[in-house]
Short mmCIF file of C-alpha atoms in Angstrom, two decimals:
data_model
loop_
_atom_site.label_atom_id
_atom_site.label_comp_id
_atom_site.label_asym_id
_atom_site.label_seq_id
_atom_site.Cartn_x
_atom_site.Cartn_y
_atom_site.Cartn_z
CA UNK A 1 -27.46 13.33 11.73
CA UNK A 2 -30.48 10.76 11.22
CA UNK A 3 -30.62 8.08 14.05
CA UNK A 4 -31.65 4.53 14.49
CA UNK A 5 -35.36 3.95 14.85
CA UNK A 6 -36.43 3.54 18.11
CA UNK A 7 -39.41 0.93 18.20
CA UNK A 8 -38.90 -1.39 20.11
CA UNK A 9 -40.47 -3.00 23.67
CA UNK A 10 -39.77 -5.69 25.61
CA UNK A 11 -41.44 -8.31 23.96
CA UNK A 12 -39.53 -7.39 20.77
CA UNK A 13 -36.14 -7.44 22.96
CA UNK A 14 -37.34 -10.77 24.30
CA UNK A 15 -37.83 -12.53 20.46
CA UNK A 16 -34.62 -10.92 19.13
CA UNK A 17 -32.59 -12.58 22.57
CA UNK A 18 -34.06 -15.77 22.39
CA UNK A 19 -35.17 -15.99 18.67
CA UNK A 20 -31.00 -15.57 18.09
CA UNK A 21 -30.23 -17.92 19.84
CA UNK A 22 -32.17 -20.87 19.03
CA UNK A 23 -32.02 -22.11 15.24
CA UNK A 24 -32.34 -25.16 13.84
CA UNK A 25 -29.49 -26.90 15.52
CA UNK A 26 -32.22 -29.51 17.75
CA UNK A 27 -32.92 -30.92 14.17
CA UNK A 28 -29.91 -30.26 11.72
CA UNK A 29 -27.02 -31.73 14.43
CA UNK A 30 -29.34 -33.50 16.65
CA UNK A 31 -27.16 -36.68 16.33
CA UNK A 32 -23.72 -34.65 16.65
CA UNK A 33 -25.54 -33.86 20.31
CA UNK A 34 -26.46 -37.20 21.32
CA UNK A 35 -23.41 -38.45 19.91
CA UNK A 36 -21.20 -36.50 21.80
CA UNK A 37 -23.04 -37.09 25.30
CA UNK A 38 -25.94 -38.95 25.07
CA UNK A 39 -29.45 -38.81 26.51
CA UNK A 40 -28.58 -37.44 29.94
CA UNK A 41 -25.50 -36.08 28.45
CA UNK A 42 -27.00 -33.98 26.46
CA UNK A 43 -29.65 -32.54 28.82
CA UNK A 44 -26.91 -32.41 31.48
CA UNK A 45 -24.76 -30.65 29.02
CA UNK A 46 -26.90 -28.15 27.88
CA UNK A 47 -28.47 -27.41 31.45
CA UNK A 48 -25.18 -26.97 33.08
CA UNK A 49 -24.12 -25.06 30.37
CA UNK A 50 -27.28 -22.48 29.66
CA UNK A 51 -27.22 -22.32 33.73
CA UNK A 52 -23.24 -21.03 33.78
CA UNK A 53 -24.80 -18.36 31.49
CA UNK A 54 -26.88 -16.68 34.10
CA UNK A 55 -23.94 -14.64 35.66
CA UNK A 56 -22.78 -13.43 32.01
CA UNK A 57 -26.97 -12.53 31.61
CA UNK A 58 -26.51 -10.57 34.81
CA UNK A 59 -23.35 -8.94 34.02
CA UNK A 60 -25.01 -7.72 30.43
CA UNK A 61 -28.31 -6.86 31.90
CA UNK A 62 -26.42 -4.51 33.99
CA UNK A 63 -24.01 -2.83 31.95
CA UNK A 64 -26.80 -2.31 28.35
CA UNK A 65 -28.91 -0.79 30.99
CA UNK A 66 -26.38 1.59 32.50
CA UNK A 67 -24.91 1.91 28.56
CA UNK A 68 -27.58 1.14 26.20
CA UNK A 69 -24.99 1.68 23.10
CA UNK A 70 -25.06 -0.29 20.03
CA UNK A 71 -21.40 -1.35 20.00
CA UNK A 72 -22.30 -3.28 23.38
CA UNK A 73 -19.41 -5.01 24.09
CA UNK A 74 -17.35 -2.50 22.52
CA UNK A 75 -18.44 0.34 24.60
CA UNK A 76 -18.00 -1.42 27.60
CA UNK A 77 -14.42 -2.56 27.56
CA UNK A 78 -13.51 1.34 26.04
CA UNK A 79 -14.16 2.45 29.47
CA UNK A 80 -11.82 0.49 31.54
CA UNK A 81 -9.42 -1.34 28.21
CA UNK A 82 -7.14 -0.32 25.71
CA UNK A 83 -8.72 0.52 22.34
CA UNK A 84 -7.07 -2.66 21.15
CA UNK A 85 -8.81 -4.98 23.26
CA UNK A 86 -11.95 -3.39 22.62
CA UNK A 87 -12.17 -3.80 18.97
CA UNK A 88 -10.45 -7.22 19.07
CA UNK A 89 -13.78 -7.42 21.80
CA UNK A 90 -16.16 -5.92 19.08
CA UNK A 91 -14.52 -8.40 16.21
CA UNK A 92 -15.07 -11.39 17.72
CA UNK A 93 -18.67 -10.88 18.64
CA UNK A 94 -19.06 -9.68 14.99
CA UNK A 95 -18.01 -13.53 14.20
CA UNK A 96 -20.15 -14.86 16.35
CA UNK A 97 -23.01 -13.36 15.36
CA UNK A 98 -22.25 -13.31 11.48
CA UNK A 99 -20.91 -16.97 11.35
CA UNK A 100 -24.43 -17.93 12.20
CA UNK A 101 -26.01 -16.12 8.94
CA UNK A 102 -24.12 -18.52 6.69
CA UNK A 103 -25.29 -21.34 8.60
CA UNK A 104 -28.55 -21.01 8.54
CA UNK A 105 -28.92 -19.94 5.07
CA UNK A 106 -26.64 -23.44 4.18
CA UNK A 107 -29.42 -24.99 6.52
CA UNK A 108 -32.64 -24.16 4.62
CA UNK A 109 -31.26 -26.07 1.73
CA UNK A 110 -31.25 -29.23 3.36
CA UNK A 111 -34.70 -28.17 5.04
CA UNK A 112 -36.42 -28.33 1.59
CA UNK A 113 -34.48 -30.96 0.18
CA UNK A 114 -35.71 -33.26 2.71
CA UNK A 115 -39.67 -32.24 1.86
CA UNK A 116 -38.19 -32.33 -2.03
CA UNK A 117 -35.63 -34.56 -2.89
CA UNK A 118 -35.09 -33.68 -6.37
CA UNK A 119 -33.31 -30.77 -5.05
CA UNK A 120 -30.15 -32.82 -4.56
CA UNK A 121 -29.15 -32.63 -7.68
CA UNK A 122 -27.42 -30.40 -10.12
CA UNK A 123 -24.10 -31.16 -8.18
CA UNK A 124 -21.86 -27.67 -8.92
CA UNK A 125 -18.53 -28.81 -6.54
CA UNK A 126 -17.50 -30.60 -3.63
CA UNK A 127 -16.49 -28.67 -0.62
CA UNK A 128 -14.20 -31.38 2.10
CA UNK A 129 -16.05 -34.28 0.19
CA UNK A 130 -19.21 -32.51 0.83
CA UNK A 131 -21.30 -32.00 -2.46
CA UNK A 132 -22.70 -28.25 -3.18
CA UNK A 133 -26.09 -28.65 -5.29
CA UNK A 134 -27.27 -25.76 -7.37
CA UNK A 135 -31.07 -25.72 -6.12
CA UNK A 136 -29.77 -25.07 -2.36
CA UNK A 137 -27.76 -22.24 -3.63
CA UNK A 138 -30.40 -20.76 -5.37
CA UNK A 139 -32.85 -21.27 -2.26
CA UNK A 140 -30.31 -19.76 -0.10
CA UNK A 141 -29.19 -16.77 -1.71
CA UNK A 142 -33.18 -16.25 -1.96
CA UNK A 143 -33.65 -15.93 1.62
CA UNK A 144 -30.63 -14.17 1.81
CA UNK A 145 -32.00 -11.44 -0.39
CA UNK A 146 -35.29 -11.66 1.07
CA UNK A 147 -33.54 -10.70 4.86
CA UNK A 148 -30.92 -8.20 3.88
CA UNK A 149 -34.23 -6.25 2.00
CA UNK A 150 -35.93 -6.99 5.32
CA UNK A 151 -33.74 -5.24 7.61
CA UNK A 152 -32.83 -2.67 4.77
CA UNK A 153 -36.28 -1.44 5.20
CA UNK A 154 -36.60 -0.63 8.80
CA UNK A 155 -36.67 -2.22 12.37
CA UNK A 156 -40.39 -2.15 12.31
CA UNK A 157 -40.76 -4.76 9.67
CA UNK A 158 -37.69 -6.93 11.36
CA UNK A 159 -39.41 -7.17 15.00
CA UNK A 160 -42.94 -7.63 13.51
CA UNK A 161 -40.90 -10.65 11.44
CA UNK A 162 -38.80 -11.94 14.31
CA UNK A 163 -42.27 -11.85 16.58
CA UNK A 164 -44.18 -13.94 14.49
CA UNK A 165 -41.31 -16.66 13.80
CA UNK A 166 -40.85 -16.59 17.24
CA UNK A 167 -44.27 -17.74 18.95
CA UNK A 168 -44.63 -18.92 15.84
CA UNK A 169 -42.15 -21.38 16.67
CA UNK A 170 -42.86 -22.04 20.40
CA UNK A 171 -46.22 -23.03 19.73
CA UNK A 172 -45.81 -26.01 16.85
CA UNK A 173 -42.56 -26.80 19.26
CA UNK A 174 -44.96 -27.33 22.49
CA UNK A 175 -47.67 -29.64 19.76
CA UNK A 176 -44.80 -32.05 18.31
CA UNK A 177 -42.85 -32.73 21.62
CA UNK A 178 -46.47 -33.03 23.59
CA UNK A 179 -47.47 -35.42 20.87
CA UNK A 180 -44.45 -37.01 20.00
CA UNK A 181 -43.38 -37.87 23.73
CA UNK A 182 -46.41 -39.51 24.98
CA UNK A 183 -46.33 -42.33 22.72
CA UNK A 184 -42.06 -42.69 23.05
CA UNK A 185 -40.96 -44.98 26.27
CA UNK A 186 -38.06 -44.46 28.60
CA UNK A 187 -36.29 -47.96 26.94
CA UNK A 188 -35.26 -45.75 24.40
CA UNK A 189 -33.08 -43.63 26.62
CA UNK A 190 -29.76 -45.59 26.77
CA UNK A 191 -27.09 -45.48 26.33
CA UNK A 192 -27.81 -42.06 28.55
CA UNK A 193 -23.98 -41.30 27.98
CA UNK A 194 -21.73 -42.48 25.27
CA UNK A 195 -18.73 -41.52 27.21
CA UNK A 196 -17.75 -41.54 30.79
CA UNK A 197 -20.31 -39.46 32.67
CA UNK A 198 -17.76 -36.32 32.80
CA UNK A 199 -15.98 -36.66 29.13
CA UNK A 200 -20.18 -36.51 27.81
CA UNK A 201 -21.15 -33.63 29.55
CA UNK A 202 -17.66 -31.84 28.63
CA UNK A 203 -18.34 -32.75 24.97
CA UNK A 204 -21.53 -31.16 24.77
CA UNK A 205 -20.71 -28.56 27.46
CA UNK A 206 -18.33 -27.02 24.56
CA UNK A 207 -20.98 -26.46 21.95
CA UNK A 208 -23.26 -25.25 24.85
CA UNK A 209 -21.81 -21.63 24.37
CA UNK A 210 -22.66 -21.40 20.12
CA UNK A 211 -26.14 -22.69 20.49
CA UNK A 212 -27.07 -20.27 23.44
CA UNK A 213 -25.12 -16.90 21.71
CA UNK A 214 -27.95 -14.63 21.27
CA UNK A 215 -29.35 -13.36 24.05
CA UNK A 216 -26.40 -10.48 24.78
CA UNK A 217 -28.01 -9.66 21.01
CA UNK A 218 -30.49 -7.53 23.01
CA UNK A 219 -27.87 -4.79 23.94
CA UNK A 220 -27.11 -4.13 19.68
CA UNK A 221 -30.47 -3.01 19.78
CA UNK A 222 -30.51 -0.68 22.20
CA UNK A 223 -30.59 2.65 20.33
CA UNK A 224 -33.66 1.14 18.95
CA UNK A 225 -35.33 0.86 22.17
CA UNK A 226 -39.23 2.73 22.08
CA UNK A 227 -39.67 6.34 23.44
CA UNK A 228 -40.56 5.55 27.44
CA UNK A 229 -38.87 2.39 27.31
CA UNK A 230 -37.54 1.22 30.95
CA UNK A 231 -34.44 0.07 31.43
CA UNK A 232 -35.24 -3.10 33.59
CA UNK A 233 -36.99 -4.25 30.37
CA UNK A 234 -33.21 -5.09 29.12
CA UNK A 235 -32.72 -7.42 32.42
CA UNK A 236 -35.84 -8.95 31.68
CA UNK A 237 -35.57 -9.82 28.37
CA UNK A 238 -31.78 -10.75 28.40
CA UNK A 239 -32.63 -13.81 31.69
CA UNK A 240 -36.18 -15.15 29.92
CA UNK A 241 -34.20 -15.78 26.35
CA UNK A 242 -31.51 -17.70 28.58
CA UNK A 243 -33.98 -19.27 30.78
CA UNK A 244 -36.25 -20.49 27.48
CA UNK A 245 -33.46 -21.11 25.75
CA UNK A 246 -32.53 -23.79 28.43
CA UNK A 247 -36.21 -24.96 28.70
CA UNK A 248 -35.74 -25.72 24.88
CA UNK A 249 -32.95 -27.05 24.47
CA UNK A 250 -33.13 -29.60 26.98
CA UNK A 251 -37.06 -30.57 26.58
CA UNK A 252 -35.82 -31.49 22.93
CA UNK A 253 -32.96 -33.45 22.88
CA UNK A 254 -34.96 -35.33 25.66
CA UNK A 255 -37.93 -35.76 23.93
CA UNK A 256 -35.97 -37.59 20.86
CA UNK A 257 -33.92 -39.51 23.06
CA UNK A 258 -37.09 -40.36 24.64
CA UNK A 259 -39.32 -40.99 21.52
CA UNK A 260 -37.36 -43.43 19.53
CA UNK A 261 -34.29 -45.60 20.11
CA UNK A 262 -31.84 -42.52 19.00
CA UNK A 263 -28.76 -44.78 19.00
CA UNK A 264 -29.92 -46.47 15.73
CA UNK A 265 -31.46 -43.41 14.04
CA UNK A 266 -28.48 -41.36 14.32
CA UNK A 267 -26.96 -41.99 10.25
CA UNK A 268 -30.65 -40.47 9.23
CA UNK A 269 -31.01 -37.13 8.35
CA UNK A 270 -32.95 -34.89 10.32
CA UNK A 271 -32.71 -37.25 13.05
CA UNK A 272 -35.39 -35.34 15.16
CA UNK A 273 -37.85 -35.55 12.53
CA UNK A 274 -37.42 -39.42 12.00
CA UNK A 275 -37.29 -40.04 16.07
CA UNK A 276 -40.73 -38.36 16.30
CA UNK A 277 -42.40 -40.23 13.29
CA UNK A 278 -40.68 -43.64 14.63
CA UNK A 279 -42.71 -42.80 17.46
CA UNK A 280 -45.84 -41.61 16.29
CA UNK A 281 -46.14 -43.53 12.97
CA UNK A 282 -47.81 -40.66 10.98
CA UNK A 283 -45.81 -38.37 8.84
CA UNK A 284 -48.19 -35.09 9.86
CA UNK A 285 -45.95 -34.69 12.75
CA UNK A 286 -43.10 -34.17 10.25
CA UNK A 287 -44.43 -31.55 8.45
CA UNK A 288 -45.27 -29.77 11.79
CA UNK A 289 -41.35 -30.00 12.77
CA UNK A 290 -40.13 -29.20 9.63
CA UNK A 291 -42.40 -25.87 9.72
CA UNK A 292 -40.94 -25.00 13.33
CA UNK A 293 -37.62 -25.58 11.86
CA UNK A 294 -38.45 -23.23 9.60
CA UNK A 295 -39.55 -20.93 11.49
CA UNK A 296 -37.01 -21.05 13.73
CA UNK A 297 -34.76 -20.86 10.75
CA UNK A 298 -36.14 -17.55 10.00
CA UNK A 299 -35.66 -15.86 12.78
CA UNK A 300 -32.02 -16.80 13.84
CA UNK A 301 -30.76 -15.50 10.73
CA UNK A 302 -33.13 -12.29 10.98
CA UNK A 303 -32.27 -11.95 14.48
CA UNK A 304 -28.05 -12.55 14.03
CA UNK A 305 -27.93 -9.90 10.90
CA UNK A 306 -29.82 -7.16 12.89
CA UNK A 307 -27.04 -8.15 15.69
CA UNK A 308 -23.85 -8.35 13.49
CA UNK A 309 -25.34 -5.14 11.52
CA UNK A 310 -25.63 -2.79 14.58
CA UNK A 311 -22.14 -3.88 16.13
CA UNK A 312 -20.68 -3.21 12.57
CA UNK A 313 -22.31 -0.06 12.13
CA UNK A 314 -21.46 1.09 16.08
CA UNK A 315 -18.01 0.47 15.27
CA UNK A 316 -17.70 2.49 12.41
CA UNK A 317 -19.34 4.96 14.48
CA UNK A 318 -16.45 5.05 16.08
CA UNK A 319 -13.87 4.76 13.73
CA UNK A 320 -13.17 1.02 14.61
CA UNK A 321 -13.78 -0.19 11.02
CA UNK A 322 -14.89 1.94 7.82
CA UNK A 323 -16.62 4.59 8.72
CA UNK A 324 -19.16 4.14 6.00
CA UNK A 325 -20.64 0.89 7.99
CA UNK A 326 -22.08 4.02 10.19
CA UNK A 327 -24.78 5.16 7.40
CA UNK A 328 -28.03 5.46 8.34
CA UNK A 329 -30.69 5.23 5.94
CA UNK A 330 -32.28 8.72 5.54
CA UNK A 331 -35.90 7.35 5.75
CA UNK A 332 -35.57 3.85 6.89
CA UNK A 333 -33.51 5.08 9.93
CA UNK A 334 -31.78 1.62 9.50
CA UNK A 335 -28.08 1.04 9.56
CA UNK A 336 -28.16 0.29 5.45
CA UNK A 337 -24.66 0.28 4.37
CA UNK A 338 -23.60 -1.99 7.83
CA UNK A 339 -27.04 -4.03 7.12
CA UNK A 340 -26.14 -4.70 2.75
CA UNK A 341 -22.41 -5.66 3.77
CA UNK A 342 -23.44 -8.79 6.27
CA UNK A 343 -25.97 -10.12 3.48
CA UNK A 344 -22.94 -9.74 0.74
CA UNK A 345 -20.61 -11.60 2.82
CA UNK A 346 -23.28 -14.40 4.42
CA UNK A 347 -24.07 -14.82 0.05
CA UNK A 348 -19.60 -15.52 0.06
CA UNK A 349 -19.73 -17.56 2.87
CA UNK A 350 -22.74 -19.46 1.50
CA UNK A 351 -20.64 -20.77 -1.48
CA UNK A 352 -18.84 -22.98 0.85
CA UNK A 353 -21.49 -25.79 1.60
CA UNK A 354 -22.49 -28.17 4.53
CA UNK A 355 -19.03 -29.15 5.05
CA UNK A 356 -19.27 -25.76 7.37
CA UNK A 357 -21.68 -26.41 9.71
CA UNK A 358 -20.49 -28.21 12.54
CA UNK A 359 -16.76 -26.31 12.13
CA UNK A 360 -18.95 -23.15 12.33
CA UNK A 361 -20.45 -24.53 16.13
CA UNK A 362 -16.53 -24.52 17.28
CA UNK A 363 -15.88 -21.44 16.30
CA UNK A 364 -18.38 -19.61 16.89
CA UNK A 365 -18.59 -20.51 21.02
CA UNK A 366 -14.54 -19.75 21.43
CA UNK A 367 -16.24 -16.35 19.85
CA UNK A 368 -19.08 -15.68 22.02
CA UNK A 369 -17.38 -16.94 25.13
CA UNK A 370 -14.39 -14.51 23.69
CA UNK A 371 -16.85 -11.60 24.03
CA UNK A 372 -18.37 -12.36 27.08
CA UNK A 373 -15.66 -12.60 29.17
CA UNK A 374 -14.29 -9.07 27.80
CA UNK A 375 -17.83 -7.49 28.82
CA UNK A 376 -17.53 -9.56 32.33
CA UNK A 377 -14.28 -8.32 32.60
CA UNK A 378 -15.38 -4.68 32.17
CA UNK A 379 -18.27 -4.81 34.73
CA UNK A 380 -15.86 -5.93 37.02
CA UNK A 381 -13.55 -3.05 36.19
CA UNK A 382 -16.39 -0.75 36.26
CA UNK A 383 -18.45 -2.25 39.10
CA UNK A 384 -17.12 -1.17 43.13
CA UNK A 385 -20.22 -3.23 44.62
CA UNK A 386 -19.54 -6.33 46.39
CA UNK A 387 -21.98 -8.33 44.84
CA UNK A 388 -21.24 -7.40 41.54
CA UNK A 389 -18.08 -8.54 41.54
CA UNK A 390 -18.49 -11.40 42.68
CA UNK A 391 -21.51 -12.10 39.68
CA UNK A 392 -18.64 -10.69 37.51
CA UNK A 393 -16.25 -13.23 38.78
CA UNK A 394 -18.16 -16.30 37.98
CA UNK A 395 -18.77 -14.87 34.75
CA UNK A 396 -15.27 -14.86 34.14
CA UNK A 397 -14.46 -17.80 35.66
CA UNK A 398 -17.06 -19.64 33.54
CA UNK A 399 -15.62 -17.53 30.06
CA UNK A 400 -12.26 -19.09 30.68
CA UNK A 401 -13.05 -22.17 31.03
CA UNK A 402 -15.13 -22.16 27.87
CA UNK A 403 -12.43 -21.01 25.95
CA UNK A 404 -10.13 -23.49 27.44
CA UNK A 405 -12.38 -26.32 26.96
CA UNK A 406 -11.46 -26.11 22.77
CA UNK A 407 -8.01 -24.62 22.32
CA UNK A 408 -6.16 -26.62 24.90
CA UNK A 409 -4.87 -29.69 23.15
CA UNK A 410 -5.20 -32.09 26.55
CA UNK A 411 -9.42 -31.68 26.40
CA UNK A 412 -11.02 -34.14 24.58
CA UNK A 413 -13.05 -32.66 21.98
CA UNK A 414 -10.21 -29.51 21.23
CA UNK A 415 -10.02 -27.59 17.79
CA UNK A 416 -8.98 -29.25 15.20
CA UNK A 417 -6.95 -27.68 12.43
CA UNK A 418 -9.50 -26.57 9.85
CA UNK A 419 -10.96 -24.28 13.01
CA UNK A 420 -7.85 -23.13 14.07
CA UNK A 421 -7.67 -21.73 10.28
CA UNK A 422 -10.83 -20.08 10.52
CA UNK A 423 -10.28 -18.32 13.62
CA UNK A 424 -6.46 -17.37 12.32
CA UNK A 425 -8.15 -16.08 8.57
CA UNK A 426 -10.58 -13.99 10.82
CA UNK A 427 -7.92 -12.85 13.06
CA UNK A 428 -5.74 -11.79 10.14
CA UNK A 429 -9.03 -9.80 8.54
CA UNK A 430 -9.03 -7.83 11.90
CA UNK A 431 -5.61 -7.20 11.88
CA UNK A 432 -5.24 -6.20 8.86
CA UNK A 433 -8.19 -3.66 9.58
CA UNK A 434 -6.71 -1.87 12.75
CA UNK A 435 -3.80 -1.23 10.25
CA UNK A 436 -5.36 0.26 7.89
CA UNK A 437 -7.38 2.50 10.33
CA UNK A 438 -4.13 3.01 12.06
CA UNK A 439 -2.53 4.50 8.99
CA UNK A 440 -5.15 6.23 7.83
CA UNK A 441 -5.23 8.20 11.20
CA UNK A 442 -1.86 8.97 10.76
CA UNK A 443 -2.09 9.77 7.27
CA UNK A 444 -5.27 12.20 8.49
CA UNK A 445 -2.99 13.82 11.04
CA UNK A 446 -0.21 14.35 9.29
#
C-alpha cells in the first residue's frame, strides 16, 4: 500500500500551525472585533483567549507525539471512547477546518475588488441581502483550482507554498504596523470597550477560539513528518503557532485602534487598511497590507485543506466515512481522492457569498472548541500522571466554557438561528453517514 510522503521538519510544522490559523480576519472583520469589545477589549479578548489555549497546546503536543496518526483527534478518543464519539470527534474538526476554505476563497474577492472596483459588478443573486458578483466567483473558484492542484501534487510543493506565504507574511506585517503605529496617537484608543469591561471581553472571547483553530493542524500531518524527525519538534511547533498567533493578533487590532480614531472608520471596508492610511497619509502602506492579506490569504486556505484532507482521508482509513477518501496517489503519495473532494465542496460552499462570513466565525469555534475538548478529554483518560491531568483539566474546563459561551441562550452574544441551522445541516450530514456505514457493515457481514 503507497503511504503519505514524509517531508516534513519543524519549520514546515511550525507554518502549517500558525499559517492555519491566522487569515485575513485582522482586515476583513476588523470592525466586527472592535465592535464587539473595543480597543482593550479586543486585545484583552484575544490574549485571554489565545492564553486559555496553552493547556489544549499541551494536551495535543503530548498525545501527536505519543500518536503521530493522521486522524488526530480521532485516534485519540478511539482509545479510551466509543466509536461514536470519536467520529462525531473527527466530524466536527472536519468543519472546522473545511468551513475556513470557503471563507477565504469568498475573502479574496473582496481583496481584489477593493484594489479594482469594477469587479463589483455583474450582480448574479443576492444571498441574505448580500449581493454575489460574477468576477469574485470567477476569482475564487480560480484559487480554488489553483490549491486543490497544489496539494494534488504532493506535500513538497504545499510546505514550500505555505513557507513562503508564511514569512512572507510576517515580514510586510512587522513593516506596516512599525510604520503605521508611530505616526497613530493613543487619543485614538477610546472608547477602549464598547460594553461593560466583562460583556467586551466575553464578546470577543467567543470568536477567540475560530481565529486561533489551526495550530492542533500540526498533528494531520504527522504521517508526513521527515525520516529522523523528533518528536519534541510536534511540542514545539504546536506552542510557537499559539504563542505568534497571540503576538499577532493582539499587536494588530492594537495598532488600528491605535493608528486612527477606529470608532468612526468602522462602516469602511477593510477597516485596517483605511486606519493605517488615515494615519500615514500615503496609500503605499495599503498596497503593503493588502499584499500581507494576501498572503496570509494563501496560506490559511492551503494550510486548512491539507488539514481537512488528511482527517478525511484518516477516517476513511478507518472506515469512518467512504473508504475511497483513503486513496493515495500512486506517485504523488498525496491523499488525492480526500484532497479533490474538499476543493469540490469549498467551490459549493463558495456559491453562497459574503453573507457567510461572520456566521462561519460562530460556527466554526463551537467546532474547534468541540474537538478540543474530546482530545483533552482523552489525554485525561489516557494520562495516570499527576500533572497531566491536571493540564488536561484546564483544558477541559476552558472547552466547556467555550462551547457554553454561544449555545446557552442567557450569554450575550449566543447563536442565533441561521448558525444553529448550519451546525444542525452538518450534524444531519454526519448522521446520515454513520448510517450508511452502519448498514453497509451489516450488509458486508451478513
Amino acid at each position: 500500500m503507497t503511504e503519505l510522503a514524509r517531508k516534513l521538519r519543524v519549520v514546515d510544522y511550525f507554518t502549517l500551525g500558525w499559517g492555519t490559523m491566522v487569515g485575513v480576519g485582522w482586515l476583513v472583520v476588523m470592525d466586527d472585533w472592535l465592535l464587539r469589545g473595543g480597543a482593550l477589549g479586543g486585545v484583552l479578548g484575544f490574549a485571554i483567549g489565545g492564553a486559555l489555549l496553552l493547556p489544549i497546546g499541551y494536551v495535543y503536543g503530548q498525545l501527536v507525539m505519543a500518536m503521530p496518526d493522521a486522524a488526530g483527534e480521532v485516534a485519540y478518543t478511539a482509545k479510551v471512547f466509543p466509536q461514536a464519539i470519536s467520529f462525531a470527534t473527527g466530524w466536527m474538526m472536519v468543519l472546522s477546518y473545511f468551513i475556513v476554505c470557503p471563507w477565504e476563497a469568498v475573502a479574496i474577492g473582496k481583496i481584489a475588488s477593493y484594489v479594482f472596483p469594477s469587479l463589483d459588478s455583474l450582480e448574479v443573486y443576492r444571498i441574505a441581502g448580500r449581493p454575489v458578483y460574477l468576477p469574485h466567483l470567477v476569482i475564487g473558484l480560480g484559487l480554488i483550482a489553483l490549491l486543490t492542484v497544489l496539494n494534488y501534487r504532493g506535500i513538497s510543493l504545499s510546505a514550500t507554498f505555505q513557507n513562503w506565504t508564511t514569512f512572507g507574511t510576517l515580514a510586510l506585517f512587522v513593516v506596516f504596523v512599525a510604520f503605521g503605529a508611530s505616526h497613530g496617537s493613543a487619543a485614538n484608543l477610546p472608547p477602549l470597550f464598547t460594553h461593560s469591561g466583562f460583556v467586551s471581553v466575553l464578546l470577543v472571547l467567543q470568536i477567540v477560539p475560530y481565529y486561533m483553530t489551526g495550530y492542533e493542524s500540526v498533528a494531520k500531518a504527522a504521517e508526513e513528518r521527515s525520516p529522523g524527525f523528533r518528536g519534541r519538534g510536534f511540542f514545539t511547533a504546536i506552542w510557537m503557532a499559539i504563542v505568534v498567533g497571540i503576538l499577532f493578533y493582539t499587536i494588530v487590532i492594537a495598532a488600528v485602534a491605535y493608528a486612527a480614531p477606529w470608532r468612526r472608520l468602522t462602516g469602511e471596508k477593510f477597516m485596517t487598511a483605511v486606519a493605517f492610511e488615515y494615519a500615514t497619509g500615503s496609500h503605499w502602506i495599503v498596497r503593503v497590507i493588502l499584499a500581507a492579506a494576501l498572503l496570509s490569504l494563501f496560506k490559511v486556505f492551503n494550510g486548512n485543506l491539507v488539514a481537512a484532507s488528511r482527517l478525511l482521508f484518516a477516517m476513511g482509513r478507518r472506515g469512518l466515512v467512504e473508504r475511497k477518501l483513503a486513496a493515495v496517489h500512486p506517485r504523488n503519495q498525496t491523499p488525492s481522492v480526500a484532497v479533490i473532494c474538499v476543493g469540490v465542496a469549498t467551490a459549493a460552499c463558495m456559491f453562497l457569498g459574503d453573507a457567510i462570513l461572520v456566521p462561519i466565525s460562530e460556527v466554526g469555534s463551537v467546532a474547534s472548541a468541540a474537538g478540543w475538548l474530546a482530545a483533552c478529554a482523552a489525554f485525561y483518560r489516557m494520562t495516570t500522571a499527576v500533572r497531566g491531568r491536571l493540564v488536561a483539566g484546564v483544558g477541559i474546563a476552558v472547552c466547556v466554557g467555550m462551547i457554553l459561551m454561544k449555545v446557552a441562550p442567557q450569554i450575550p452574544g449566543h447563536f442565533n438561528g441561521y448558525e444553529w441551522l448550519a451546525l444542525a445541516i452538518w450534524a444531519f450530514i454526519g448522521v446520515g453517514l454513520g448510517w450508511r456505514r452502519r448498514a453497509l457493515s451489516t450488509a458486508s457481514a451478513s
